[in-house]
PDB file of C-alpha atoms in Angstrom:
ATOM      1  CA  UNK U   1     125.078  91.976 103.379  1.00 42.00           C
ATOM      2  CA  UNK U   2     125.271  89.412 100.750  1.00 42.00           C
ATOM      3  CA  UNK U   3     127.733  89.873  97.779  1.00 38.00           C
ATOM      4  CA  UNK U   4     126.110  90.780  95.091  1.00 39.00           C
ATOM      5  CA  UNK U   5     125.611  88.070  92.286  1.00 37.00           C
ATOM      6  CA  UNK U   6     124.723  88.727  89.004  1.00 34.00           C
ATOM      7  CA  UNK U   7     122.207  86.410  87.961  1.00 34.00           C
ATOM      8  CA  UNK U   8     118.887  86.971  87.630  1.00 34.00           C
ATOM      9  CA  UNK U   9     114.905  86.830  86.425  1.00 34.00           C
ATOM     10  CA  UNK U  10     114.350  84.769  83.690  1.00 33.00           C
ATOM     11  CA  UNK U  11     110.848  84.246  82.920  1.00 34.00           C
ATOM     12  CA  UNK U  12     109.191  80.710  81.337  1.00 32.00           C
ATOM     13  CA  UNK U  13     112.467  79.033  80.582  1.00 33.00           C
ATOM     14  CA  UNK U  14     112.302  78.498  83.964  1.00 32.00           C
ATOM     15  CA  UNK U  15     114.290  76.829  86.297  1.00 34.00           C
ATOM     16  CA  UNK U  16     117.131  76.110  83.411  1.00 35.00           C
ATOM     17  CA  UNK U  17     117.864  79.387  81.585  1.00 35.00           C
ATOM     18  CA  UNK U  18     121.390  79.382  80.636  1.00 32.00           C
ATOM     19  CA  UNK U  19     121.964  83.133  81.874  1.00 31.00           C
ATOM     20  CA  UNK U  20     119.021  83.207  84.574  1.00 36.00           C
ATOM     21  CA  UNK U  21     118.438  86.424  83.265  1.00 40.00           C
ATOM     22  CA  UNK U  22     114.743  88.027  83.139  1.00 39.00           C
ATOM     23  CA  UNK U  23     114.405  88.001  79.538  1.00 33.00           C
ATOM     24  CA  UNK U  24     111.910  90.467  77.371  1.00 31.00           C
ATOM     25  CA  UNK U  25     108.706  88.983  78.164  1.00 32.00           C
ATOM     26  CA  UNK U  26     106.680  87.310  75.110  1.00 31.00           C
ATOM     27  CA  UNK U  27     104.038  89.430  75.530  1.00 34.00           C
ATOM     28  CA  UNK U  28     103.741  93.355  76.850  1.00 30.00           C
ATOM     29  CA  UNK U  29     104.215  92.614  80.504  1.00 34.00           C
ATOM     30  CA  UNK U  30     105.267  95.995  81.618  1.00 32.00           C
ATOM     31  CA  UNK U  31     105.855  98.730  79.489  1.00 36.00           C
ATOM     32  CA  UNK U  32     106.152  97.134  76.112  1.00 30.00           C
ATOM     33  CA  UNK U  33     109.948  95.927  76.564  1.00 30.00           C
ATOM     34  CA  UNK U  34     110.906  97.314  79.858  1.00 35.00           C
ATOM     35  CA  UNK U  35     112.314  94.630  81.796  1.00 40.00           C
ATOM     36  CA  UNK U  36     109.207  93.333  84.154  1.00 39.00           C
ATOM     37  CA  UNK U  37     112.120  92.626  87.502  1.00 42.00           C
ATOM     38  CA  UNK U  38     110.455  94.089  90.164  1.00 44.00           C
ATOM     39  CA  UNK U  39     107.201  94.174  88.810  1.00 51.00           C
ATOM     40  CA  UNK U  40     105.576  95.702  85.904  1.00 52.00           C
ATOM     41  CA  UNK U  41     106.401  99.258  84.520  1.00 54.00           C
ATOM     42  CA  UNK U  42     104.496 101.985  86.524  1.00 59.00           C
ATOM     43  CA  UNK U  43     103.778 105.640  84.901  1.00 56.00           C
ATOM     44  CA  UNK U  44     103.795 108.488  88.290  1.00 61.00           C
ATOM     45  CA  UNK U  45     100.348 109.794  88.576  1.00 56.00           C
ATOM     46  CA  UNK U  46      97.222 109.671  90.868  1.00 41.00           C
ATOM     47  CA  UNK U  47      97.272 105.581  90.932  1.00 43.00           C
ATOM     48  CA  UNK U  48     100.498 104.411  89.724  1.00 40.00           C
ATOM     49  CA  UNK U  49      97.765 103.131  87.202  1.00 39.00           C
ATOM     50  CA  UNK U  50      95.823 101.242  89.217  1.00 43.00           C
ATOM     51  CA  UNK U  51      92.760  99.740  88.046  1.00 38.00           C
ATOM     52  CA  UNK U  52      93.675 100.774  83.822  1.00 39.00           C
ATOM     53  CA  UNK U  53      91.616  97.935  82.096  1.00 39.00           C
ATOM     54  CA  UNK U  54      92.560  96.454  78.505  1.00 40.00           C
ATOM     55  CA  UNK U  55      90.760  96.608  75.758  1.00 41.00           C
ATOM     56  CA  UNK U  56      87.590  95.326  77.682  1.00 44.00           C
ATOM     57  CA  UNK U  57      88.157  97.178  81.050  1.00 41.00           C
ATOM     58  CA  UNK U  58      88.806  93.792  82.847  1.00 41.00           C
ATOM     59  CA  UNK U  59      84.937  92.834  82.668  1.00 44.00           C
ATOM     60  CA  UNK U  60      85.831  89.352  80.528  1.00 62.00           C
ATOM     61  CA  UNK U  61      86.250  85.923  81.836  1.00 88.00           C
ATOM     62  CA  UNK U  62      90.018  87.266  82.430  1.00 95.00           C
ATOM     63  CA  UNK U  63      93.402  86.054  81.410  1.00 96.00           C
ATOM     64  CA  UNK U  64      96.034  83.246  82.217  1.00 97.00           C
ATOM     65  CA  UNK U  65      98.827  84.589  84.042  1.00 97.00           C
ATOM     66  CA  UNK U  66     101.472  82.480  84.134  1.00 96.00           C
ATOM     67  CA  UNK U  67     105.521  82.938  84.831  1.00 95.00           C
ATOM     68  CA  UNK U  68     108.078  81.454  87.099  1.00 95.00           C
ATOM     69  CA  UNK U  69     109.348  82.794  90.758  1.00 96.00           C
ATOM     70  CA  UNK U  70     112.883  84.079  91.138  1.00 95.00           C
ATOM     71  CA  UNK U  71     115.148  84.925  94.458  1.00 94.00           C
ATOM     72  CA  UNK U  72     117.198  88.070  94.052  1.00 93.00           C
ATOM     73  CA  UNK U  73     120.203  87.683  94.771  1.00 88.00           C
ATOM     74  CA  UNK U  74     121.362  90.790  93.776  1.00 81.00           C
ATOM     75  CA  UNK U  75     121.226  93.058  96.580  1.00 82.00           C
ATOM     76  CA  UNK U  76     122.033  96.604  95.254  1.00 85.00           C
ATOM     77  CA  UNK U  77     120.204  96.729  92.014  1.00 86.00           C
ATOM     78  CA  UNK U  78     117.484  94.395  92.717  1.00 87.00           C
ATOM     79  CA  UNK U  79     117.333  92.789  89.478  1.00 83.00           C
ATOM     80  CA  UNK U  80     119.534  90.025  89.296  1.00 82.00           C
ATOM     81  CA  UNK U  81     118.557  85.725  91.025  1.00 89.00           C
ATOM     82  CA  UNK U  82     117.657  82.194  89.895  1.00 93.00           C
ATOM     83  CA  UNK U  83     114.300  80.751  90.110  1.00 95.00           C
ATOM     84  CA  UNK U  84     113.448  79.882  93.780  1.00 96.00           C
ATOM     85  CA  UNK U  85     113.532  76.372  94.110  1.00 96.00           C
ATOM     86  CA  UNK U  86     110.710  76.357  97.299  1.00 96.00           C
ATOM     87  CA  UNK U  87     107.034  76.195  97.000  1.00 98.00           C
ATOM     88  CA  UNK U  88     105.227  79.922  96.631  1.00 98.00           C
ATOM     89  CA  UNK U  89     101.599  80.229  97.103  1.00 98.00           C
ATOM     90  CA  UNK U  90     100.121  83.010  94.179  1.00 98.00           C
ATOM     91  CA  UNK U  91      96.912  85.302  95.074  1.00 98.00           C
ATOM     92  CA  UNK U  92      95.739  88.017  92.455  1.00 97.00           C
ATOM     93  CA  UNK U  93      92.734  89.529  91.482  1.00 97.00           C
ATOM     94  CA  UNK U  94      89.902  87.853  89.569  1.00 97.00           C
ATOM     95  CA  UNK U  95      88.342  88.839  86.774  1.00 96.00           C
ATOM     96  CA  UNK U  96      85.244  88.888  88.638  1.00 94.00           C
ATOM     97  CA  UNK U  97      86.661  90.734  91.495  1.00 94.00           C
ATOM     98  CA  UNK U  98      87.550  88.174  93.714  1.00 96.00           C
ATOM     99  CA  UNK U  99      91.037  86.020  94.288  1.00 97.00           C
ATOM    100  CA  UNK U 100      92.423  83.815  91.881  1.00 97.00           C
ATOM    101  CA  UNK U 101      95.479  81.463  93.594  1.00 98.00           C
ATOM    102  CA  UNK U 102      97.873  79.146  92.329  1.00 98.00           C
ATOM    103  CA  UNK U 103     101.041  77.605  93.485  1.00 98.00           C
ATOM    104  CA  UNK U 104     104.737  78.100  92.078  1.00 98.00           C
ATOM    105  CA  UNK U 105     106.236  74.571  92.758  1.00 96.00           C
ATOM    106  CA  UNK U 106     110.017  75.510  91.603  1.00 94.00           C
ATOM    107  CA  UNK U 107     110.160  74.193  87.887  1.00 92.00           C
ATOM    108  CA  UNK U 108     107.048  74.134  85.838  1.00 95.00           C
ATOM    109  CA  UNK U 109     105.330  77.687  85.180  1.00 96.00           C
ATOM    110  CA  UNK U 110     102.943  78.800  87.199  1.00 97.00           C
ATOM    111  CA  UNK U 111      99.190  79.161  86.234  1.00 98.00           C
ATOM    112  CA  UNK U 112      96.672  81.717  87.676  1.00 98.00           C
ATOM    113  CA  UNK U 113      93.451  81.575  85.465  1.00 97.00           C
ATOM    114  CA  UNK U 114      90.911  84.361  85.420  1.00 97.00           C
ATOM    115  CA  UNK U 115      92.952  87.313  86.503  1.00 97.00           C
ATOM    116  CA  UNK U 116      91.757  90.700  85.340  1.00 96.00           C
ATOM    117  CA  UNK U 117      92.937  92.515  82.660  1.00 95.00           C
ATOM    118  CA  UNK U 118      94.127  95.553  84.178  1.00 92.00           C
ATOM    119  CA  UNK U 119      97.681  97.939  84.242  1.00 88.00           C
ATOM    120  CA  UNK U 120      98.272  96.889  87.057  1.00 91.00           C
ATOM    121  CA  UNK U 121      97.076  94.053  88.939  1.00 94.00           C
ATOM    122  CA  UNK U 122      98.837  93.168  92.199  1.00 96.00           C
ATOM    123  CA  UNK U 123     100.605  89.104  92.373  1.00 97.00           C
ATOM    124  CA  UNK U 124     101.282  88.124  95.805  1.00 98.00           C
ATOM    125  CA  UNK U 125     103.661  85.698  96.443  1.00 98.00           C
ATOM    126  CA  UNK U 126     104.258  83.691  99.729  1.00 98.00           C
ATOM    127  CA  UNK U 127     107.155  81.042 100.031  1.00 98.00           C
ATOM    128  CA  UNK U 128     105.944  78.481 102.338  1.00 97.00           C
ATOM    129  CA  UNK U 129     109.015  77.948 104.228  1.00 96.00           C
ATOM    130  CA  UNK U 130     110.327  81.544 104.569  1.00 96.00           C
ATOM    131  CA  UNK U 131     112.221  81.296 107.530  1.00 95.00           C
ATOM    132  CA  UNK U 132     114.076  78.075 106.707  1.00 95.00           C
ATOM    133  CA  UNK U 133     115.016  79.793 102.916  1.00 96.00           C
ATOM    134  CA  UNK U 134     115.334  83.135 104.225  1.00 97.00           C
ATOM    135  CA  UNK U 135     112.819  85.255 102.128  1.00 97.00           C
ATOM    136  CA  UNK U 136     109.851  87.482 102.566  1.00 97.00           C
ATOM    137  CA  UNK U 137     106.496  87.114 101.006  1.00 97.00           C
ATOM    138  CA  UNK U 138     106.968  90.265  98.071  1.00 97.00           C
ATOM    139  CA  UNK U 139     104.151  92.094  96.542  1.00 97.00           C
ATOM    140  CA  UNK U 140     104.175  93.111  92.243  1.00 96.00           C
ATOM    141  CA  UNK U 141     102.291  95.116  89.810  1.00 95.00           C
ATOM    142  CA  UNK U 142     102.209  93.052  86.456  1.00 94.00           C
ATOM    143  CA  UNK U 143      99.991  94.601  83.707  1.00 91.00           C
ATOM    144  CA  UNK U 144      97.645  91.961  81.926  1.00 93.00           C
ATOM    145  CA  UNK U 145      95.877  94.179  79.755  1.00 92.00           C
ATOM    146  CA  UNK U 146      97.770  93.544  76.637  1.00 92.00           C
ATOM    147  CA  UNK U 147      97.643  89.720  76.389  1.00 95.00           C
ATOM    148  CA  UNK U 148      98.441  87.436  73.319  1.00 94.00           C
ATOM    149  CA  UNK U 149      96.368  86.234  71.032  1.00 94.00           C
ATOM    150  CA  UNK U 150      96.044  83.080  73.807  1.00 95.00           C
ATOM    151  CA  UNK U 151      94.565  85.709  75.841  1.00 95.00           C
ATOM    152  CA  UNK U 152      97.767  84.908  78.077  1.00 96.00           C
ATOM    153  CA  UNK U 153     100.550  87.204  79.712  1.00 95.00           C
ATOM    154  CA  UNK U 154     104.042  86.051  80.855  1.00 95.00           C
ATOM    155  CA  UNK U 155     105.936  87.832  83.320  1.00 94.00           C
ATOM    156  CA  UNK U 156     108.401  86.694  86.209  1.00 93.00           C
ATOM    157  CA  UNK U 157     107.848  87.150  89.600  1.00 95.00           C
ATOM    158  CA  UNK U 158     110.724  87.972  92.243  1.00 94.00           C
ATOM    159  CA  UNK U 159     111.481  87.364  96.098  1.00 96.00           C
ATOM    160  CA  UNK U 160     113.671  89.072  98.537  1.00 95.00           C
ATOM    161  CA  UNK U 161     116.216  87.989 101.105  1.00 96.00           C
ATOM    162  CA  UNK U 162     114.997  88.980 104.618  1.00 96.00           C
ATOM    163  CA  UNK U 163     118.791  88.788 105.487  1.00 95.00           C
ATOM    164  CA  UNK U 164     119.264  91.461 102.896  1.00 94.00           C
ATOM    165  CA  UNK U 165     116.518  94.157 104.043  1.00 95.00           C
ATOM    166  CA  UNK U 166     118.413  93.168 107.983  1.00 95.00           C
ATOM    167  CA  UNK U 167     121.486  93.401 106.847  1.00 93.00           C
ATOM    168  CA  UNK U 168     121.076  96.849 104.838  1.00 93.00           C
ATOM    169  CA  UNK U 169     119.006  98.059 107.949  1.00 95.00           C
ATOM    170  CA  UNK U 170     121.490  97.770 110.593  1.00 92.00           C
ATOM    171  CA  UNK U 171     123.770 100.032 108.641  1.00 87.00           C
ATOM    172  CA  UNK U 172     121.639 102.792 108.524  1.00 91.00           C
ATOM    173  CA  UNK U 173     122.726 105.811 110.875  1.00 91.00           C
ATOM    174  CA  UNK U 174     119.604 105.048 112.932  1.00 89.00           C
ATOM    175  CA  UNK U 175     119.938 101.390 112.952  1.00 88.00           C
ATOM    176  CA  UNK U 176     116.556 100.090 111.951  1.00 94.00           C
ATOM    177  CA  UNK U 177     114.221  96.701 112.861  1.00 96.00           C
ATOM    178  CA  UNK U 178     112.101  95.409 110.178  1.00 96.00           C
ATOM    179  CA  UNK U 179     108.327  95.369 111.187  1.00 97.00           C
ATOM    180  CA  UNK U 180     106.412  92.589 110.522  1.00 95.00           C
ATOM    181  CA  UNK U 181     103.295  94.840 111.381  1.00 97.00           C
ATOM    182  CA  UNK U 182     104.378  96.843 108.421  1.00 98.00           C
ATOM    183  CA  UNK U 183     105.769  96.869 104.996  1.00 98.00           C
ATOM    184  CA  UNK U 184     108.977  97.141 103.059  1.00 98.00           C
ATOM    185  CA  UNK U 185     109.185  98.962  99.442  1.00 97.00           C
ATOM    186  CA  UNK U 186     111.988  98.727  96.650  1.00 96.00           C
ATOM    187  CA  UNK U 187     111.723 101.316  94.092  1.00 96.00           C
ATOM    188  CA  UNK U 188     113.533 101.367  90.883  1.00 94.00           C
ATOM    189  CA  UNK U 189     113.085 105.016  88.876  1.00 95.00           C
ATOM    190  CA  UNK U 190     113.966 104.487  85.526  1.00 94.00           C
ATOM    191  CA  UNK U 191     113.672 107.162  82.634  1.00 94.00           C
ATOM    192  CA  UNK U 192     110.432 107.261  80.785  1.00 92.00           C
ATOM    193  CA  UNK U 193     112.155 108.852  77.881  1.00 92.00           C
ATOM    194  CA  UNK U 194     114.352 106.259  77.097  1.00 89.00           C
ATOM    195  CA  UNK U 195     113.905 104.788  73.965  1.00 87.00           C
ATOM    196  CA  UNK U 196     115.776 101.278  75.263  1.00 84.00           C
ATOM    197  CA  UNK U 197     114.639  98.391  75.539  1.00 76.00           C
ATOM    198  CA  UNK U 198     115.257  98.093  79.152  1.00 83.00           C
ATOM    199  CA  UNK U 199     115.467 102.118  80.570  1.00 90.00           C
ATOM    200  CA  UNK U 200     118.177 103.269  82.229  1.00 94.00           C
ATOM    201  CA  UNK U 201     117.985 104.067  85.837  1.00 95.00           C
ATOM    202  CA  UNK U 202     117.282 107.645  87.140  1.00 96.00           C
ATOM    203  CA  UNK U 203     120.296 109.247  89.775  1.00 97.00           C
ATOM    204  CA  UNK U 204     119.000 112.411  91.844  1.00 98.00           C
ATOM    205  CA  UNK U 205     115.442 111.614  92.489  1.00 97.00           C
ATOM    206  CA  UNK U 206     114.466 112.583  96.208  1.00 98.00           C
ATOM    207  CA  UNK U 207     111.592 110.205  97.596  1.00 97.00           C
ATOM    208  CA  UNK U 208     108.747 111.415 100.086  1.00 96.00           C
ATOM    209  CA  UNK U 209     106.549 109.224 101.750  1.00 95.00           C
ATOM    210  CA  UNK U 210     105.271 107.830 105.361  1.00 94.00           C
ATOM    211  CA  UNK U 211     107.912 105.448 106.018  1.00 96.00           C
ATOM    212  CA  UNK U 212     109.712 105.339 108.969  1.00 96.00           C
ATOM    213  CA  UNK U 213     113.075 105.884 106.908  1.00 96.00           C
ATOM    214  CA  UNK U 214     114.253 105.920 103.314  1.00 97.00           C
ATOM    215  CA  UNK U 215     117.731 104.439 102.228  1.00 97.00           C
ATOM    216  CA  UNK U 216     119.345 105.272  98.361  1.00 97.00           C
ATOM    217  CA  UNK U 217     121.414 103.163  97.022  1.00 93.00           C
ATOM    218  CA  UNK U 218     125.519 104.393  97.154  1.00 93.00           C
ATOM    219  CA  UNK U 219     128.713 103.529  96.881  1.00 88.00           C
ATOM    220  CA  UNK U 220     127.778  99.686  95.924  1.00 89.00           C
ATOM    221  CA  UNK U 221     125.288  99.552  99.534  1.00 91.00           C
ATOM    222  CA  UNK U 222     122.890 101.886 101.075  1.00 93.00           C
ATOM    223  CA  UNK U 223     122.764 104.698 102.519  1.00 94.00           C
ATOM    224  CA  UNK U 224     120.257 106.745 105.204  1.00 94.00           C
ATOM    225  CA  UNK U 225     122.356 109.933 105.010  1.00 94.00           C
ATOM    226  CA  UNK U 226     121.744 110.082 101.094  1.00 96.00           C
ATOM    227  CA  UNK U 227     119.061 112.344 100.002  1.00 96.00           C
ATOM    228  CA  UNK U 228     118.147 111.313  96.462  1.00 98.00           C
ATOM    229  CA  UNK U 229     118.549 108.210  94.077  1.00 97.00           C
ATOM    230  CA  UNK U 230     122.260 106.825  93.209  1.00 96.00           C
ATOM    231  CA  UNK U 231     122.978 105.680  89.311  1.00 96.00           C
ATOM    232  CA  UNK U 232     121.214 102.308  90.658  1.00 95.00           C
ATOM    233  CA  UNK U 233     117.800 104.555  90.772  1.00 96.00           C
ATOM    234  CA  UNK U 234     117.000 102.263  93.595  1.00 96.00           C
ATOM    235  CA  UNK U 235     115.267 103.583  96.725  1.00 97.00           C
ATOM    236  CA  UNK U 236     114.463 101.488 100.348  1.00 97.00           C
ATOM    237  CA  UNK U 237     111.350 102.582 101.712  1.00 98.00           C
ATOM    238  CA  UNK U 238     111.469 100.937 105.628  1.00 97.00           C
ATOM    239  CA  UNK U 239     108.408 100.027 107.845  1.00 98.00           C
ATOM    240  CA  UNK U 240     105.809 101.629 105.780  1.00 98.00           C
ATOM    241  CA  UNK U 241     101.957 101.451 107.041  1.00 97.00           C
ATOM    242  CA  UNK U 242     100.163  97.984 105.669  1.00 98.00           C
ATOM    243  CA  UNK U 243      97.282  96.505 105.598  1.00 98.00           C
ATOM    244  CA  UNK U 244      96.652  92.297 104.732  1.00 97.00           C
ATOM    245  CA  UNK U 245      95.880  91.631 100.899  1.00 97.00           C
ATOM    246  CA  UNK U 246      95.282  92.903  98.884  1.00 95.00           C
ATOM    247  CA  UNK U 247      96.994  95.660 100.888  1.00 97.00           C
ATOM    248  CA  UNK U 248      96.900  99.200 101.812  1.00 97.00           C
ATOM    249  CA  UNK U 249      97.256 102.342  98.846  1.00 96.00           C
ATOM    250  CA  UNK U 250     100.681 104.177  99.963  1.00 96.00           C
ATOM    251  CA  UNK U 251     101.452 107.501  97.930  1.00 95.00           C
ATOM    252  CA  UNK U 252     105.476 107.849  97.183  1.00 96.00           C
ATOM    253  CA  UNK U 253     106.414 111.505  95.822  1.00 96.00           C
ATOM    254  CA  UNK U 254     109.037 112.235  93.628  1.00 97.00           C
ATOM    255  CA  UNK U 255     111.484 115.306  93.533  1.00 97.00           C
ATOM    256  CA  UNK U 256     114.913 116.339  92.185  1.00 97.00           C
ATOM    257  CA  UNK U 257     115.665 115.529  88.817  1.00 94.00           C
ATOM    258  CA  UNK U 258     112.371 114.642  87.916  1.00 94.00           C
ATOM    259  CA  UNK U 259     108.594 114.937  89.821  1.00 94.00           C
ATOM    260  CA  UNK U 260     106.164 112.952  90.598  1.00 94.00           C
ATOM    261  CA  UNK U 261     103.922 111.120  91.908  1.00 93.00           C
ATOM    262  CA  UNK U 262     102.473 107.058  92.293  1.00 93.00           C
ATOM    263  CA  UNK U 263     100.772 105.117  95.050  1.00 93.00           C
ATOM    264  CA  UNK U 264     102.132 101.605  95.574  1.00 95.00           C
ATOM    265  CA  UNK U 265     100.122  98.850  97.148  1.00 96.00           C
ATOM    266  CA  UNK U 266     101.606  97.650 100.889  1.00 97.00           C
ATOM    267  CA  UNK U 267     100.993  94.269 102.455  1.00 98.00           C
ATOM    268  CA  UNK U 268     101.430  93.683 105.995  1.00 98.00           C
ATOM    269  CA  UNK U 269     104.897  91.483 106.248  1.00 97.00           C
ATOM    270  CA  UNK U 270     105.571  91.967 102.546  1.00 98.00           C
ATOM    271  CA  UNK U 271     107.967  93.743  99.959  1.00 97.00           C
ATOM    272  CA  UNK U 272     106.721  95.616  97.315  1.00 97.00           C
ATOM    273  CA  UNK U 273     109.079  95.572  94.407  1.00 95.00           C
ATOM    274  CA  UNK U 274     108.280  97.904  91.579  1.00 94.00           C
ATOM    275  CA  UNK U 275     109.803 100.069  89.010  1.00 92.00           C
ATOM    276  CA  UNK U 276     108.425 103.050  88.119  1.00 93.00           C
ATOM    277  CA  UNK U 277     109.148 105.501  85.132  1.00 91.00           C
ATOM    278  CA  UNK U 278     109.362 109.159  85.495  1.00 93.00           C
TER     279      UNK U 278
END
């Protein structure tokens, strides 16, 4: 497995930041200052709040979403990369219900005009050349309901090494292949009653769901032994059922230290990346 690095997500200064850092997004992309790497803030409950409209319920000419792409390279907390220097091709949802695209071309932000406003909406993004740069095409929740005054939301979007999900598979007990029929899921639990800017994560949260295995993060890797979430509140869900965009609804339980309940959207050959708050 890769070493871990630790650089990561910065949104809209783009290419250059000095750290390379996600910083606090202008706007509330997420849960007003939660940290938006791997995707926007989710609250447990019957639809990880899917389909939540802003102050017009999403029925407007819609919003400019616009951000830059990062490449994890961070491989235990899943938060840490510098923007991905390849071309990524964008697809959300429309204000009008249908797709919106745009492309990430590896400096200047990225543009998709007319998204919905909505807590979340699901960003699909597909690196062109993903076997040549090893990554995988990853799925994120961003919330656009509370835009500026611009009617525009910022947020930072994040791929995943495929070598990474390999590499952390074929340590598992039971090694494991990665599907491409199927697809992978990165949780990150962090503490909903956290008054921090960017919540800490949760340790001793069990996950249930229909994947074919679940790995927690410990001891600096993963494990398919553990039973419940390591201080890195991280959690591997493998080969989980998929469908093509704009995916298939997958319900994750929680249990242990805290309950709960979300469904996460699953593309076929994707990774959904999302933190969730319980």
């Amino acid at each position: 497995m890769r070493l871990k690095c630790a650089v990561l997500v910065a949104a809209l200064a783009f290419a250059c930041h000095s750290s390379s850092e996600r910083p606090a997004p202008p706007t509330c992309v997420g849960d007003c200052g939660l940290d938006p790497g791997l995707g926007a803030g989710m609250s447990p409950g019957g639809g990880g709040a899917e389909g939540e409209g802003g102050s017009d319920g999403g029925t407007s000419k819609g919003i400019l979403l616009t951000g830059s792409v990062l490449v994890l390279n961070d491989d235990v907390n899943f938060e840490k990369g510098p923007p991905y220097p390849g071309v990524t091709d964008l697809k959300t949802e429309a204000a009008d219900g249908r797709t919106v695209t745009a492309e990430w071309q590896g400096s200047d932000p990225f543009a998709l005009v007319g998204v919905r406003q909505a807590a979340p909406v699901w960003v699909l993004a597909t690196p062109q050349n993903l076997v040549a740069d090893d990554v995988l095409a990853v799925l994120e929740p961003v919330r656009t309901d509370m835009p500026d005054a611009q009617g525009t939301v910022t947020a930072s979007l994040a791929l995943v090494h495929a070598t990474t999900l390999d590499g952390m598979f074929d340590l598992a007990t039971v090694p494991l292949t990665r599907d491409s029929t199927k697809a992978q899921v990165i949780l990150r639990l962090v503490d909903k009653t956290s008054t921090a800017a960017d919540p800490p994560p949760l340790a001793g949260i069990g996950v249930s769901t229909t994947a074919e295995a679940t790995l927690y993060g410990a001891s600096g890797g993963f494990s398919s032994v553990a039973t419940a979430t390591d201080p890195t509140g991280v959690a591997v869900l493998a080969n989980v059922g998929a469908a093509a965009y704009p995916g298939a609804l997958v319900r994750v339980e929680f249990n242990g230290a805290r309950t709960g309940g979300a469904d996460v959207r699953a593309v076929t050959g994707a990774v959904t990346l999302t933190t969730i708050r319980l």
